[in-house]
Coordinates of C-alpha atoms in Angstrom, one line a residue:
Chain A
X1 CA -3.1 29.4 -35.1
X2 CA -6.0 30.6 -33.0
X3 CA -8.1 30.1 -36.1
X4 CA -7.0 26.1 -36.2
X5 CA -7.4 25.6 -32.2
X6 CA -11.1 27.2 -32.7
X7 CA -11.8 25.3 -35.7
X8 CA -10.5 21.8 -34.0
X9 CA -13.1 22.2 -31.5
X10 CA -15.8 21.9 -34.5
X11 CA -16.7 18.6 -36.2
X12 CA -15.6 20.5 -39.8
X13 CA -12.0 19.8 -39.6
X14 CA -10.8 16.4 -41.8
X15 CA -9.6 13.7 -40.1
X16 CA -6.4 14.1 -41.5
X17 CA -5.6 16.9 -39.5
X18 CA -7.5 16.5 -36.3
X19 CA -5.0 12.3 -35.7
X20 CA -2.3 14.0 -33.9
X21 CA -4.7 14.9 -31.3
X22 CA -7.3 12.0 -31.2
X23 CA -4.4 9.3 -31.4
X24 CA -2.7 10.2 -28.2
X25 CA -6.9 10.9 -26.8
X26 CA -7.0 7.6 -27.7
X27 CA -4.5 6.1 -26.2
X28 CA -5.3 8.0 -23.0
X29 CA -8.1 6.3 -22.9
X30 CA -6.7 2.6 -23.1
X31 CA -4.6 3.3 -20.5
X32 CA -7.1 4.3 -18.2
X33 CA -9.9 2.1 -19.3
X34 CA -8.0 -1.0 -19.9
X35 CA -6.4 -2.1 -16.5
X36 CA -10.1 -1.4 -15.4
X37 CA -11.9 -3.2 -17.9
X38 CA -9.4 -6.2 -17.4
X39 CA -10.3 -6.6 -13.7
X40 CA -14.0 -7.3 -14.9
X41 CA -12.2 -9.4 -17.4
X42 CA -10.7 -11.6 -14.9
X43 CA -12.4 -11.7 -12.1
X44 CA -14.4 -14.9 -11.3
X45 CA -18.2 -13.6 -11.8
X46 CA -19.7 -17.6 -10.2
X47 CA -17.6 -16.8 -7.4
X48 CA -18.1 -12.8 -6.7
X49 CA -21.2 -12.7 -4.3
X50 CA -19.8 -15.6 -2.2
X51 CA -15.9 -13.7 -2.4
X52 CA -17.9 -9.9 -1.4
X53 CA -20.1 -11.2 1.4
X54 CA -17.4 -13.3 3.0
X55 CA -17.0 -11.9 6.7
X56 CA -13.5 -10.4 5.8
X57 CA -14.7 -8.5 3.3
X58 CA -18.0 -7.0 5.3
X59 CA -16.0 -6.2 7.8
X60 CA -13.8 -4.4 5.4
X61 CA -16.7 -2.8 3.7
X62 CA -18.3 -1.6 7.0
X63 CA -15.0 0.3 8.0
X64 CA -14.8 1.8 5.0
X65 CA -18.1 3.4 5.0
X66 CA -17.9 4.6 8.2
X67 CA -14.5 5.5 8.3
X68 CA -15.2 7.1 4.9
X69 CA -18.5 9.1 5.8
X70 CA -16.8 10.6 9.1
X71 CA -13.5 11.8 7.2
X72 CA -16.1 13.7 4.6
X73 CA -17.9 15.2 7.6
X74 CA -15.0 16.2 9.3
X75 CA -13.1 17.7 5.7
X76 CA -16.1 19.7 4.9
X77 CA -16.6 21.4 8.8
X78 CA -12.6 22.3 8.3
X79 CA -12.5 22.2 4.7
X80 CA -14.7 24.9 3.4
X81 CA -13.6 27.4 6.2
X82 CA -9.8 26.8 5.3
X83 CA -10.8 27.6 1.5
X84 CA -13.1 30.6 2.2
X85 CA -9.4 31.8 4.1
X86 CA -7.5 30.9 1.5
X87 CA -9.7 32.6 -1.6
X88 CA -10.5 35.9 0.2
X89 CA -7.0 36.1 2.4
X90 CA -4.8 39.1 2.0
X91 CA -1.8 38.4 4.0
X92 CA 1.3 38.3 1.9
X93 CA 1.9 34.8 3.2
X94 CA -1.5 33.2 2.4
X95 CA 0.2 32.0 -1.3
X96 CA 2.6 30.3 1.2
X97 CA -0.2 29.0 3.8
X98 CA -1.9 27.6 0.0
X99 CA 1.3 26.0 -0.7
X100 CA 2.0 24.2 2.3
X101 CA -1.6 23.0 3.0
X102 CA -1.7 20.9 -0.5
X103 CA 1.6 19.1 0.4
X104 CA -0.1 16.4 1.4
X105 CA -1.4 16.3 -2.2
X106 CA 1.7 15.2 -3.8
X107 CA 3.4 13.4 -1.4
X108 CA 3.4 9.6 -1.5
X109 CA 0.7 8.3 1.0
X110 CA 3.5 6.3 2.9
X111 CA 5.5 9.5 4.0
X112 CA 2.1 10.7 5.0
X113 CA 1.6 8.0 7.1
X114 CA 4.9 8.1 8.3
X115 CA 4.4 11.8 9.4
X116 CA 1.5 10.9 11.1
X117 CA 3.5 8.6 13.3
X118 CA 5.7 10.9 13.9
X119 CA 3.4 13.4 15.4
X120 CA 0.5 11.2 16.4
X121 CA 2.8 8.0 17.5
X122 CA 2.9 6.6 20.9
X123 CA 6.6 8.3 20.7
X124 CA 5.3 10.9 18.8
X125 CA 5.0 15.0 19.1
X126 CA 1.9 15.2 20.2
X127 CA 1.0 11.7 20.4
X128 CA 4.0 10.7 23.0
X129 CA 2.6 13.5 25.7
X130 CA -0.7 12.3 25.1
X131 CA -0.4 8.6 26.0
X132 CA 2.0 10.0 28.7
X133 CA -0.8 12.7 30.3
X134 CA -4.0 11.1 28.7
X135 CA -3.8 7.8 28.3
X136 CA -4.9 8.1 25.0
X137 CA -3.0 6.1 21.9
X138 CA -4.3 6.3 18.2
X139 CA -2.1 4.3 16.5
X140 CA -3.8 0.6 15.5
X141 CA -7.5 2.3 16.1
X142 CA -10.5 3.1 14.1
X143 CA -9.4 7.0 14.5
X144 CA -6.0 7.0 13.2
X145 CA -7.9 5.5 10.1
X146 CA -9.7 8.4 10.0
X147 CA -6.7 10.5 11.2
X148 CA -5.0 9.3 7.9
X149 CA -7.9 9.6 5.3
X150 CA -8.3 13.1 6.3
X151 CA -4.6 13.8 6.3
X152 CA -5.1 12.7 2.6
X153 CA -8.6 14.0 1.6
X154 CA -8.8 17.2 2.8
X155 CA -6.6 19.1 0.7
X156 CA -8.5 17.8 -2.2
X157 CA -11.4 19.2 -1.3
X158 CA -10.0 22.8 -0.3
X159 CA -8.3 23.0 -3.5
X160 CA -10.9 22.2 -5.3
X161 CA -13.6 24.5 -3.0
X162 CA -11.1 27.5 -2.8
X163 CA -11.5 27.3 -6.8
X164 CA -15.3 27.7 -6.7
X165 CA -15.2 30.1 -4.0
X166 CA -12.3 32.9 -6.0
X167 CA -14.5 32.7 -8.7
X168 CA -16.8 34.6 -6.8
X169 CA -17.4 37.7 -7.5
X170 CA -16.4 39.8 -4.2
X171 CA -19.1 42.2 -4.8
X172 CA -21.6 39.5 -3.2
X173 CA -20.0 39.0 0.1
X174 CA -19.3 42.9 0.1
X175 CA -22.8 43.3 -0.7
X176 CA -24.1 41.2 2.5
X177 CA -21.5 42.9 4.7
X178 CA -23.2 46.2 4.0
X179 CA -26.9 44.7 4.2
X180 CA -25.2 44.5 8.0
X181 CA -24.6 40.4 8.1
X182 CA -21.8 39.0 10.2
X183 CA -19.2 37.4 8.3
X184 CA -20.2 34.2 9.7
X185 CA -23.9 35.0 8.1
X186 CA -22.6 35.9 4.8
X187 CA -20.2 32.7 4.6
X188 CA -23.3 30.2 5.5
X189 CA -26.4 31.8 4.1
X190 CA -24.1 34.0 1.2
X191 CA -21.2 32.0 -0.3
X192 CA -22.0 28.3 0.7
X193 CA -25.4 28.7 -1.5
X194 CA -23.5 30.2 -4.5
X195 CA -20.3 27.2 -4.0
X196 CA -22.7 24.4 -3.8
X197 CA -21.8 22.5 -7.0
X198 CA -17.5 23.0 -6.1
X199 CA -18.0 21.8 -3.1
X200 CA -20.2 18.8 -3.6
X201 CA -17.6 17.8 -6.3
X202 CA -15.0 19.0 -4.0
X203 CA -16.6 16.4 -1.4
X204 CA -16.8 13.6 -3.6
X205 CA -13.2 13.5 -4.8
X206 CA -11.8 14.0 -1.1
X207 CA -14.0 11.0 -0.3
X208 CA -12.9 9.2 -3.3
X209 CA -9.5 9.6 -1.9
X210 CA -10.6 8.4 0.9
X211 CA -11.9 5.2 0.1
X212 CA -8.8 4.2 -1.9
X213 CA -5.9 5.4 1.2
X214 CA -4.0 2.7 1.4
X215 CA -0.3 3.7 2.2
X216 CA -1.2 6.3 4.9
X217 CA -3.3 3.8 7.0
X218 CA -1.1 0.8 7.0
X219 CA 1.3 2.8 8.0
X220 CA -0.3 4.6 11.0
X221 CA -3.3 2.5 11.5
X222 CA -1.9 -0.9 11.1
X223 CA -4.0 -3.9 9.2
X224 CA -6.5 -5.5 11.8
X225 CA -10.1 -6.8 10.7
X226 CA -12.9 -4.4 11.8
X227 CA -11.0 -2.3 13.0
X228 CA -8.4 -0.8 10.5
X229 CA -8.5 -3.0 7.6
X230 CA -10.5 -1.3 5.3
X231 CA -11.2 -2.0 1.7
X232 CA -7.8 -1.1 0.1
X233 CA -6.2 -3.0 2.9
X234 CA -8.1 -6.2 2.7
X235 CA -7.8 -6.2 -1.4
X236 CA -3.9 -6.1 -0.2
X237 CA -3.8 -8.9 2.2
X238 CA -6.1 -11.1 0.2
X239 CA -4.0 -10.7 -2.8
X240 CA -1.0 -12.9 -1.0
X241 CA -3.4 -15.8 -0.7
X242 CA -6.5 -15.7 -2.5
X243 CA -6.0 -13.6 -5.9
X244 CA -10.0 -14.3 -6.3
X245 CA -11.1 -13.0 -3.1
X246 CA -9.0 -9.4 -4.2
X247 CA -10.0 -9.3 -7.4
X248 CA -13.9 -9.3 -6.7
X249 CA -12.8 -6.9 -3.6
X250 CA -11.8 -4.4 -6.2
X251 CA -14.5 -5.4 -8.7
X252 CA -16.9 -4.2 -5.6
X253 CA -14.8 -1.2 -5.1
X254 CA -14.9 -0.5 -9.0
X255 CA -18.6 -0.3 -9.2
X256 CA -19.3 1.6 -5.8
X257 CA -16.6 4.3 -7.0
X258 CA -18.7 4.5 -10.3
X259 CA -22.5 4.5 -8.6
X260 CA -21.0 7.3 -6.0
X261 CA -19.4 9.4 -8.8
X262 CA -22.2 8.8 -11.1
X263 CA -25.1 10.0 -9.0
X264 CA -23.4 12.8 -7.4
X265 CA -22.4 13.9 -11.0
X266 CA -25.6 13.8 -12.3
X267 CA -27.5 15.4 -9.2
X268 CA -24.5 18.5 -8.3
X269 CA -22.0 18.4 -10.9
X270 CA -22.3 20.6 -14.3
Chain B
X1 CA 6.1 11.7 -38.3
X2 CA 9.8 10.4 -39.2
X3 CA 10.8 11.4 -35.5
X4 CA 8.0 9.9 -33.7
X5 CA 8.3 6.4 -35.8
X6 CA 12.2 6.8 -35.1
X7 CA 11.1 7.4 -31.1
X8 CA 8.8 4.3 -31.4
X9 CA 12.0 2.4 -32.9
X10 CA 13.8 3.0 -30.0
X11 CA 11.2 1.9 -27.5
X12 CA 10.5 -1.2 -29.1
X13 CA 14.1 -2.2 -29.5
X14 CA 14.4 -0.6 -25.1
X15 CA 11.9 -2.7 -24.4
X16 CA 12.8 -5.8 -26.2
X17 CA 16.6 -5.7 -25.5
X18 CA 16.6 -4.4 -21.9
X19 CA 14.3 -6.1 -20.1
X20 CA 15.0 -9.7 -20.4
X21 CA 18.5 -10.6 -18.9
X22 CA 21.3 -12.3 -21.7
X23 CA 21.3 -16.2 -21.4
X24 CA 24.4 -16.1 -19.7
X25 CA 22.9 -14.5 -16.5
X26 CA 21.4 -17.1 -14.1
X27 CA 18.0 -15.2 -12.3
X28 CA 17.3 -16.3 -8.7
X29 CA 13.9 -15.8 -7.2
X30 CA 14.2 -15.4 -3.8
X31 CA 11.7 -14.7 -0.6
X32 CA 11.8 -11.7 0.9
X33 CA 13.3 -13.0 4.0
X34 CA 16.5 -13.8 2.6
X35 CA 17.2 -10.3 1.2
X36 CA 19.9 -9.6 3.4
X37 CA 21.8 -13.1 3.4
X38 CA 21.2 -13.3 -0.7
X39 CA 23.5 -10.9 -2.1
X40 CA 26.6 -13.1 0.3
X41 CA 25.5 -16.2 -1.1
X42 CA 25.6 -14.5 -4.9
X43 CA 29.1 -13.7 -3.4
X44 CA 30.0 -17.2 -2.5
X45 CA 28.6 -18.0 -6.5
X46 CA 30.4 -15.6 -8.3
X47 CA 33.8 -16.9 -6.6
X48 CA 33.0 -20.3 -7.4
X49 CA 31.5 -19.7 -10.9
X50 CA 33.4 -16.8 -12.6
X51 CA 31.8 -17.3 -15.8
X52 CA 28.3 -16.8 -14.5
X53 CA 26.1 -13.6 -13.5
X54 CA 23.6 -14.1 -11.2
X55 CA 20.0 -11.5 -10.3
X56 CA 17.9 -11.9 -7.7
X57 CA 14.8 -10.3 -7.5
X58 CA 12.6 -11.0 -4.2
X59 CA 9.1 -11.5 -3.9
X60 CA 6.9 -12.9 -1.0
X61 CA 7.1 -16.9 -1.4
X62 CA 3.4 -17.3 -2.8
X63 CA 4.0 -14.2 -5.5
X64 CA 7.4 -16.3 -6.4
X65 CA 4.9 -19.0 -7.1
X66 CA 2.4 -17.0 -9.1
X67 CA 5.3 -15.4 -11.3
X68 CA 6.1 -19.2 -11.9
X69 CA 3.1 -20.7 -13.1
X70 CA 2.7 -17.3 -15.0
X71 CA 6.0 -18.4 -16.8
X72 CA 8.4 -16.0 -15.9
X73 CA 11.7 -16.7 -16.9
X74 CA 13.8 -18.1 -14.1
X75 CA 16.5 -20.4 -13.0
X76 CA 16.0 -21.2 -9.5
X77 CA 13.7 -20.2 -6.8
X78 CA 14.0 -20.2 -3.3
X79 CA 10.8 -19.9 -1.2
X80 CA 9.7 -19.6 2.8
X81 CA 7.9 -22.1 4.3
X82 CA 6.4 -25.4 2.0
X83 CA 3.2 -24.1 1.7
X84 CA 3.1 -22.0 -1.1
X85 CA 4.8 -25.2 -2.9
X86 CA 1.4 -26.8 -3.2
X87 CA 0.0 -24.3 -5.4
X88 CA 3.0 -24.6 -7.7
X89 CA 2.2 -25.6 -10.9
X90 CA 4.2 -29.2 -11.2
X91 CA 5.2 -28.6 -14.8
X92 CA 7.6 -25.8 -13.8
X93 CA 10.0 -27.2 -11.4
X94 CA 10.6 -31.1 -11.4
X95 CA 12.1 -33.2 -8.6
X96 CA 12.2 -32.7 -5.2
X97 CA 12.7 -29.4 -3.9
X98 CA 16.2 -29.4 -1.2
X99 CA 15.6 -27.7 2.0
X100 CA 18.7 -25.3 2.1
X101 CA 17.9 -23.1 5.6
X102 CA 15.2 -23.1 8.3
X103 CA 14.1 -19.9 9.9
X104 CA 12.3 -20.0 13.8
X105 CA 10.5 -17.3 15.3
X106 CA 11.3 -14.8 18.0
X107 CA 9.8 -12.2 20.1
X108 CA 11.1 -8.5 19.6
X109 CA 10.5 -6.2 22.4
X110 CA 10.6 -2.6 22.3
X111 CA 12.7 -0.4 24.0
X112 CA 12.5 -0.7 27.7
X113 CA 9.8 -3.8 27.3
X114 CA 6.9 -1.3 28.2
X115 CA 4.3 -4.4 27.5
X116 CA 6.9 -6.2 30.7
X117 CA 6.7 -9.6 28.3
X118 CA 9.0 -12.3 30.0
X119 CA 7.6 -15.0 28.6
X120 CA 5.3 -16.3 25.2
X121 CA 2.5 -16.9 27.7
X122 CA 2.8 -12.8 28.0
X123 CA 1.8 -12.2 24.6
X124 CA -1.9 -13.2 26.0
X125 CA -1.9 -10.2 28.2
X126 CA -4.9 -7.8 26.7
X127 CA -3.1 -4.9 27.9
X128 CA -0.3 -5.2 25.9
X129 CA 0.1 -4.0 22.0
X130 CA 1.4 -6.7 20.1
X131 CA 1.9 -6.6 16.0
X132 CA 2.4 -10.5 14.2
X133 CA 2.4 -10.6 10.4
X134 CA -0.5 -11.2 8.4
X135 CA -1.4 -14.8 8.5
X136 CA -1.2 -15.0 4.5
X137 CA 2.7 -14.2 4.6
X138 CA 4.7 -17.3 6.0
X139 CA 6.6 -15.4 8.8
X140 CA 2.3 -14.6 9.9
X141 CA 1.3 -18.0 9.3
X142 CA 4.3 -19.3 11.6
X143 CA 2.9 -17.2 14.8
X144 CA -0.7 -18.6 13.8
X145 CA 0.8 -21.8 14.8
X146 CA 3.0 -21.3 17.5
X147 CA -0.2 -19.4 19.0
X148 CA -2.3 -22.5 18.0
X149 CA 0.3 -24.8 19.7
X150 CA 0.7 -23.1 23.1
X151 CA -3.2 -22.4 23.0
X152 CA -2.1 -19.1 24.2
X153 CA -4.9 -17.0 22.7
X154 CA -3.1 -13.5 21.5
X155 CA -5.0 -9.9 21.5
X156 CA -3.4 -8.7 18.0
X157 CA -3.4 -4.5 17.5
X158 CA -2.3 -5.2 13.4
X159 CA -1.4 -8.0 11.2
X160 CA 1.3 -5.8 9.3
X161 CA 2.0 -6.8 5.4
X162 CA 5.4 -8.2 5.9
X163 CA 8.1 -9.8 8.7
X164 CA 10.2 -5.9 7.8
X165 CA 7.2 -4.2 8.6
X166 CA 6.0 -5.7 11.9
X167 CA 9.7 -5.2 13.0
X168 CA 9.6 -1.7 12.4
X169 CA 6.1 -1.3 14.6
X170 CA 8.5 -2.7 17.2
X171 CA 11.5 -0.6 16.7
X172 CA 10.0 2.7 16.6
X173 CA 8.2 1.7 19.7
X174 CA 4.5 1.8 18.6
X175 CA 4.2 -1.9 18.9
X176 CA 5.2 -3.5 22.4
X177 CA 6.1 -6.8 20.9
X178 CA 6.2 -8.6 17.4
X179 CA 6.8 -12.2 16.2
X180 CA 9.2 -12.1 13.8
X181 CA 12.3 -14.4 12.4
X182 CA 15.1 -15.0 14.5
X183 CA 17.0 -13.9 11.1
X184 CA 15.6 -10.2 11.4
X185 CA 16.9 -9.8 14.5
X186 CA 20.8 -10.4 13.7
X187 CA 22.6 -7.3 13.2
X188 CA 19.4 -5.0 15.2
X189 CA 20.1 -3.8 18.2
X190 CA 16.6 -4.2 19.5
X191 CA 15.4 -6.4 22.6
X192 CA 14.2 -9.6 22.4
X193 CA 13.0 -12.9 23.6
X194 CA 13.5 -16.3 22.7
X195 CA 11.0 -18.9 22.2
X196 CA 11.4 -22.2 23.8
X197 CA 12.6 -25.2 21.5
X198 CA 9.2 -26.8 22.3
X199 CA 7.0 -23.8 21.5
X200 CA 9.1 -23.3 18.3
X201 CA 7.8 -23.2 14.6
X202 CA 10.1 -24.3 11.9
X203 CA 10.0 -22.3 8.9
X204 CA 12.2 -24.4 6.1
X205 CA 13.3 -23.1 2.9
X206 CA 13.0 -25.1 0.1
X207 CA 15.4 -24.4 -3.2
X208 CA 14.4 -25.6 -6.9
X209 CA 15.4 -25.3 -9.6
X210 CA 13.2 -24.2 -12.6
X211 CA 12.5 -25.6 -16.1
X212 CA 15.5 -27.8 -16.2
X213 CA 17.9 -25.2 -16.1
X214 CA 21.3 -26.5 -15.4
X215 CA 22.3 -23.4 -13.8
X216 CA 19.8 -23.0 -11.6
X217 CA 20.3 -26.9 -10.3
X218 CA 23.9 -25.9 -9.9
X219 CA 23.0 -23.2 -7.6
X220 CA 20.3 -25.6 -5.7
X221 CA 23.8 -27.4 -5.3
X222 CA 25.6 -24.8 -4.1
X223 CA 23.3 -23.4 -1.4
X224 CA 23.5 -26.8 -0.1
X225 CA 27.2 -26.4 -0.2
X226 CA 29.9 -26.0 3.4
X227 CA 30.4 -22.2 2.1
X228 CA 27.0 -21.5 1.3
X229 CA 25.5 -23.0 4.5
X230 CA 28.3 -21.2 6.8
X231 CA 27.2 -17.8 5.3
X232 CA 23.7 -18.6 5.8
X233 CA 24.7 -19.4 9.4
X234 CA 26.0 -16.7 10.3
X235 CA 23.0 -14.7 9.1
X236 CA 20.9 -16.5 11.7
X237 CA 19.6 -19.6 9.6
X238 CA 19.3 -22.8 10.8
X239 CA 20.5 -26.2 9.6
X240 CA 18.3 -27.8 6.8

């Protein structure tokens, strides 16, 4: 058995034996390449740079990069601290702390957005005594967008930093602690230089996230041009009227996905 | 191997056997609007036609008219507002559409009227938070007009997705106001305002029926019907 899993690995096996596992590899494939590949299909190519540079969608593209580049800012400052806890914590609750921070992993972005409502809401926990005391609302504004794509990002990114960083070996940062640094010192000068790559791909899957929260944000952000419709949002409200205008929307999203993702892979990613 | 091409067997015959209603069944597409009058109308249908089953599957008006001209198997379809009508392909539905309900718009307030709106002409206030729906849906593109109309120039914190949506903005407080139907409003126990006869926009409902089907004309019929028309009454809608 171990000999046949080794051996698969290996171009010497026939193809006989190796279908049961490229057929269903196969068909993997298709089903994530073909909705994708369709899109390029249909979409109306005369039409594209006149459908992505209509105001709408600038608008739409300029929230989402700056809504976009201030949740990555904001997940890494909170982020890699919140993983370095996590991959070097002791307590006999952290497995529970681990569990209840990637929640909002798995649950369905319109809960999340929801939940955000329900704390940050003008009738909200902390949001009610806020508007009361403050003055302040976030609902409808450019920072509950942000509000909700970190909400939905940053768990991706500790998970997938806290990996990188509990397959260090301890020796290092007990090394540096007997060299006499701080443990702020040997977290920024020690760890962060070893985690690099996990926490550039960390970054760019929380920011892929990001880009495509759609569920959270209506929800708790509402739908309102240049100022909380971003990309996802504006693919959605185009679709009821102009099927074109969202397909070269998501064409536009397709490619700047594949650029980001490409370069970063190629410059931090094994 | 005999397992999986038994497996495969059985999702081929699932698929080809359970998706597609038997022809006995008439299929309704309906706008979203009506989803809470509908099933009471299907109710009035099945008294008056035993024989028959009807399914209704809802849809915002202008997706109803992209499943159509896709050729999706229906009987009747009943849309809101006659806009998406023109982008109906005309081989699908012949004759005239009948108008079977109109729909006009109101203003929900929310609890305590925090945004103090006593009048349309309040929905220009900056300071207040007001949600409409997005003008691509026909309960947004209704508002669009009445706004137009009035020249009352509105400061608009989201365009939600839907009518249920910009009511629930409302409800839960976030939202000051929202222009919604009059229909969404029967049976909620939140605030709300009326708009004046003369500031009013008239969303109609046209009914048609699709590919000849005899059924489905038979049901235009029927929502044109005393019973029909009282049950749609009482759920808010207007006469055609």
């Amino acid at each position: 058995m171990t000999l046949r899993a080794q051996r698969l690995g290996t171009s010497g096996l026939g193809a006989t034996r190796r279908w049961p596992i490229l057929i269903p590899a196969w068909i993997a494939v298709a089903v994530l390449l073909v909705p994708l590949a369709a899109l390029l299909v249909r979409v109306d190519w005369t039409r594209l740079p006149a459908n992505v540079t209509s105001p709408l969608a600038i608008e739409a593209v300029r929230l989402s990069a700056i809504t976009t580049s201030i949740t990555l800012i904001i997940v890494i400052l909170l982020g890699a601290p919140l993983a370095w806890v996590l991959a070097r914590g002791r307590h006999r609750l952290m497995p529970w702390l681990r569990a209840l921070v990637t929640v909002p992993l798995v649950l369905p972005p319109v809960v999340g957005g929801v939940a955000l409502l329900a704390a940050w809401g003008r009738n909200g926990v902390v949001g009610g005594p806020l508007d009361a005391l403050l003055g302040i609302t976030i609902p409808f504004t450019t920072v509950a967008v942000i509000f909700a794509e970190v909400f939905v990002a940053l768990p991706f990114y500790v998970i997938s930093v806290e990996g990188s960083m509990r397959g260090l070996d301890p020796r290092y940062d007990a090394i540096s602690a007997t060299l006499g640094a701080s443990p702020v010192r040997t977290f920024t000068r020690v760890v962060i230089p070893l985690v690099a790559p996990g926490m550039a791909a960390g970054a760019a899957l929380a920011w892929a996230r990001a880009l495509g929260e759609f569920g959270a944000t209506i929800t708790f952000a509402g739908n309102f041009s240049g100022r909380t419709q971003t990309v996802p949002l504006a693919v959605f409200t185009a679709l009821e009227q102009d099927p074109d205008a969202a397909l070269a929307l998501s064409v536009l999203m397709l490619t700047i996905c594949v650029v980001v993702l490409g370069a970063l892979r190629s410059r931090w990613i094994p | 191997m005999k397992r999986l091409v038994a497996t495969s067997a059985v999702l081929v015959w699932v698929a080809s056997g359970c998706g597609s209603a038997p022809d006995d069944t008439v299929t309704i597409l309906a706008a979203s609007s009506l989803a809470d009058v509908m099933p009471q109308v299907i109710a009035v249908a099945e008294r008056e036609r035993p024989d028959e089953a009807f399914e209704v599957s809802y849809a915002a008006s202008s997706q109803i008219v992209q499943q159509l001209n896709a050729g999706i198997d229906a009987d009747a379809a009943v849309l809101a507002g006659q806009g998406p009508l023109a982008s109906l392909d005309p081989s699908v539905a012949a004759g005239t559409p009948a108008v079977v309900a109109t729909n006009t718009l109101a203003i929900a307030l929310a609890d305590g009227n925090p945004g103090r709106v006593t009048s349309l002409a309040d929905l220009g206030n900056t300071d207040i938070t007001l949600v409409l729906c997005a003008e691509q849906v026909p309960c947004g593109a209704a508002a669009a007009q009445m706004f137009h109309q009035t020249g009352i120039n509105p400061t608009i914190a989201s365009l939600e997705p839907d009518v249920r949506a910009t009511l629930s903005k409302v409800v839960s407080g976030e939202a000051d106001a929202g222009v919604v139907y009059v229909t969404d409003l029967v049976g909620q126990s939140v605030g709300h305002l009326d708009v004046r006869a003369e500031d009013q926009v008239v969303t109609t409902y046209p009914a048609l029926s699709i590919d000849d089907s005899r059924s489905g004309a038979d049901f235009v019929d029927l929502l044109s019907s005393d019973t029909a028309q009282k049950v749609l009454r009482d759920a808010g809608f207007g006469a055609p």
